[in-house]
Amino acid sequence: MTMNLYLVRNPDGVPVWVAFESDQKRLYSFVQNTGKFHLNAGLYEDFYFDHTMTYEPVDQQAAEAAILSGVGRRDERSFVHILARYRRDPDALSPATVFGHAL
Protein backbone atom coordinates (compact mmCIF):
# COMPACT_ATOMS: atom_id res chain seq x y z
CA MET A 1 0.00 0.00 0.00
CA THR A 2 1.37 3.40 -1.00
CA MET A 3 1.65 5.83 1.92
CA ASN A 4 -0.10 9.06 0.82
CA LEU A 5 -0.99 10.82 4.05
CA TYR A 6 -2.33 14.33 4.57
CA LEU A 7 -3.13 16.63 7.44
CA VAL A 8 -6.39 18.23 6.32
CA ARG A 9 -7.12 21.75 7.52
CA ASN A 10 -10.40 23.61 7.19
CA PRO A 11 -10.48 27.09 5.58
CA ASP A 12 -9.63 28.62 8.99
CA GLY A 13 -6.42 26.55 9.12
CA VAL A 14 -7.64 24.20 11.87
CA PRO A 15 -6.61 20.54 11.47
CA VAL A 16 -9.77 18.46 11.06
CA TRP A 17 -8.64 15.14 9.57
CA VAL A 18 -5.72 12.87 8.98
CA ALA A 19 -6.39 11.48 5.52
CA PHE A 20 -5.02 8.46 3.72
CA GLU A 21 -5.18 8.19 -0.07
CA SER A 22 -5.23 4.59 -1.23
CA ASP A 23 -3.65 3.20 -4.38
CA GLN A 24 -7.16 3.27 -5.89
CA LYS A 25 -7.37 7.06 -5.31
CA ARG A 26 -9.88 6.64 -2.49
CA LEU A 27 -9.70 9.06 0.44
CA TYR A 28 -10.10 7.78 3.96
CA SER A 29 -10.21 9.96 7.06
CA PHE A 30 -9.25 8.85 10.55
CA VAL A 31 -12.19 9.11 12.92
CA GLN A 32 -11.08 9.25 16.55
CA ASN A 33 -14.47 8.04 17.77
CA THR A 34 -14.01 4.68 16.03
CA GLY A 35 -10.22 4.47 15.96
CA LYS A 36 -10.29 3.65 12.24
CA PHE A 37 -9.95 5.16 8.79
CA HIS A 38 -13.24 5.42 6.89
CA LEU A 39 -13.94 6.13 3.24
CA ASN A 40 -14.90 9.80 3.05
CA ALA A 41 -16.73 10.74 -0.16
CA GLY A 42 -16.94 14.41 0.82
CA LEU A 43 -13.21 14.58 1.34
CA TYR A 44 -12.65 12.88 -2.02
CA GLU A 45 -14.86 15.49 -3.71
CA ASP A 46 -12.97 18.32 -2.04
CA PHE A 47 -9.49 16.87 -2.64
CA TYR A 48 -10.00 16.27 -6.36
CA PHE A 49 -12.48 19.00 -7.31
CA ASP A 50 -13.55 21.68 -4.81
CA HIS A 51 -10.28 22.49 -3.01
CA THR A 52 -11.85 24.26 -0.03
CA MET A 53 -9.64 22.43 2.47
CA THR A 54 -5.84 22.44 2.63
CA TYR A 55 -4.09 19.09 2.23
CA GLU A 56 -0.62 19.10 3.72
CA PRO A 57 1.37 15.99 2.78
CA VAL A 58 2.80 14.45 5.95
CA ASP A 59 4.97 11.47 6.72
CA GLN A 60 3.81 8.56 8.82
CA GLN A 61 5.30 9.98 12.04
CA ALA A 62 3.48 13.32 11.65
CA ALA A 63 0.21 11.56 10.77
CA GLU A 64 0.46 9.35 13.84
CA ALA A 65 1.29 12.36 16.04
CA ALA A 66 -1.76 14.24 14.73
CA ILE A 67 -3.98 11.24 15.43
CA LEU A 68 -2.58 10.85 18.92
CA SER A 69 -3.23 14.56 19.53
CA GLY A 70 -6.95 14.07 18.79
CA VAL A 71 -7.33 15.23 15.18
CA GLY A 72 -10.46 13.64 13.74
CA ARG A 73 -12.64 13.57 16.86
CA ARG A 74 -16.30 14.35 16.21
CA ASP A 75 -18.93 15.46 18.69
CA GLU A 76 -21.05 12.42 19.60
CA ARG A 77 -24.29 14.46 19.77
CA SER A 78 -23.86 16.50 16.60
CA PHE A 79 -22.67 13.61 14.45
CA VAL A 80 -24.72 10.77 15.96
CA HIS A 81 -26.00 9.37 12.62
CA ILE A 82 -22.67 9.64 10.82
CA LEU A 83 -20.81 8.03 13.72
CA ALA A 84 -23.37 5.21 13.86
CA ARG A 85 -22.75 4.57 10.15
CA TYR A 86 -18.99 4.62 10.68
CA ARG A 87 -19.28 2.15 13.56
CA ARG A 88 -21.11 -0.26 11.23
CA ASP A 89 -18.55 0.23 8.44
CA PRO A 90 -17.27 -3.23 7.44
CA ASP A 91 -14.64 -1.71 5.13
CA ALA A 92 -12.96 0.58 7.68
CA LEU A 93 -9.17 0.40 7.78
CA SER A 94 -7.36 -0.04 11.06
CA PRO A 95 -4.23 1.99 11.83
CA ALA A 96 -2.34 -1.32 11.62
CA THR A 97 -3.52 -1.75 8.01
CA VAL A 98 -2.46 1.78 7.04
CA PHE A 99 0.68 2.19 9.17
CA GLY A 100 1.80 -1.40 9.62
CA HIS A 101 1.27 -1.28 13.39
CA ALA A 102 -1.36 -0.35 15.96
CA LEU A 103 -1.38 3.07 17.60
PDB file of N, CA and C in Angstrom, residues 2 8-10 31-32 51-52 55 57 72 91:
ATOM      1  N   THR A   2       0.633   2.149  -0.941  1.00  0.00           N
ATOM      2  CA  THR A   2       1.365   3.402  -0.996  1.00  0.00           C
ATOM      3  C   THR A   2       0.956   4.276   0.189  1.00  0.00           C
ATOM      4  N   VAL A   8      -5.365  17.431   6.985  1.00  0.00           N
ATOM      5  CA  VAL A   8      -6.386  18.233   6.322  1.00  0.00           C
ATOM      6  C   VAL A   8      -6.805  19.357   7.258  1.00  0.00           C
ATOM      7  N   ARG A   9      -6.734  20.571   6.739  1.00  0.00           N
ATOM      8  CA  ARG A   9      -7.118  21.748   7.515  1.00  0.00           C
ATOM      9  C   ARG A   9      -8.343  22.402   6.863  1.00  0.00           C
ATOM     10  N   ASN A  10      -9.239  22.892   7.711  1.00  0.00           N
ATOM     11  CA  ASN A  10     -10.404  23.605   7.195  1.00  0.00           C
ATOM     12  C   ASN A  10      -9.965  24.991   6.704  1.00  0.00           C
ATOM     13  N   VAL A  31     -11.150   8.657  12.009  1.00  0.00           N
ATOM     14  CA  VAL A  31     -12.194   9.113  12.920  1.00  0.00           C
ATOM     15  C   VAL A  31     -11.821   8.643  14.326  1.00  0.00           C
ATOM     16  N   GLN A  32     -11.494   9.587  15.177  1.00  0.00           N
ATOM     17  CA  GLN A  32     -11.083   9.254  16.548  1.00  0.00           C
ATOM     18  C   GLN A  32     -12.122   8.403  17.266  1.00  0.00           C
ATOM     19  N   HIS A  51     -11.469  21.849  -3.586  1.00  0.00           N
ATOM     20  CA  HIS A  51     -10.281  22.491  -3.014  1.00  0.00           C
ATOM     21  C   HIS A  51     -10.591  23.563  -1.970  1.00  0.00           C
ATOM     22  N   THR A  52     -11.566  23.301  -1.093  1.00  0.00           N
ATOM     23  CA  THR A  52     -11.849  24.260  -0.030  1.00  0.00           C
ATOM     24  C   THR A  52     -10.974  24.010   1.197  1.00  0.00           C
ATOM     25  N   TYR A  55      -4.607  20.443   2.064  1.00  0.00           N
ATOM     26  CA  TYR A  55      -4.090  19.086   2.229  1.00  0.00           C
ATOM     27  C   TYR A  55      -2.572  19.138   2.294  1.00  0.00           C
ATOM     28  N   PRO A  57       0.770  17.320   2.740  1.00  0.00           N
ATOM     29  CA  PRO A  57       1.373  15.985   2.777  1.00  0.00           C
ATOM     30  C   PRO A  57       2.217  15.837   4.043  1.00  0.00           C
ATOM     31  N   GLY A  72      -9.466  14.569  14.278  1.00  0.00           N
ATOM     32  CA  GLY A  72     -10.458  13.637  13.741  1.00  0.00           C
ATOM     33  C   GLY A  72     -11.556  13.257  14.713  1.00  0.00           C
ATOM     34  N   ASP A  91     -15.827  -1.935   5.958  1.00  0.00           N
ATOM     35  CA  ASP A  91     -14.638  -1.710   5.131  1.00  0.00           C
ATOM     36  C   ASP A  91     -13.669  -0.705   5.738  1.00  0.00           C
TER      37      ASP A  91
END
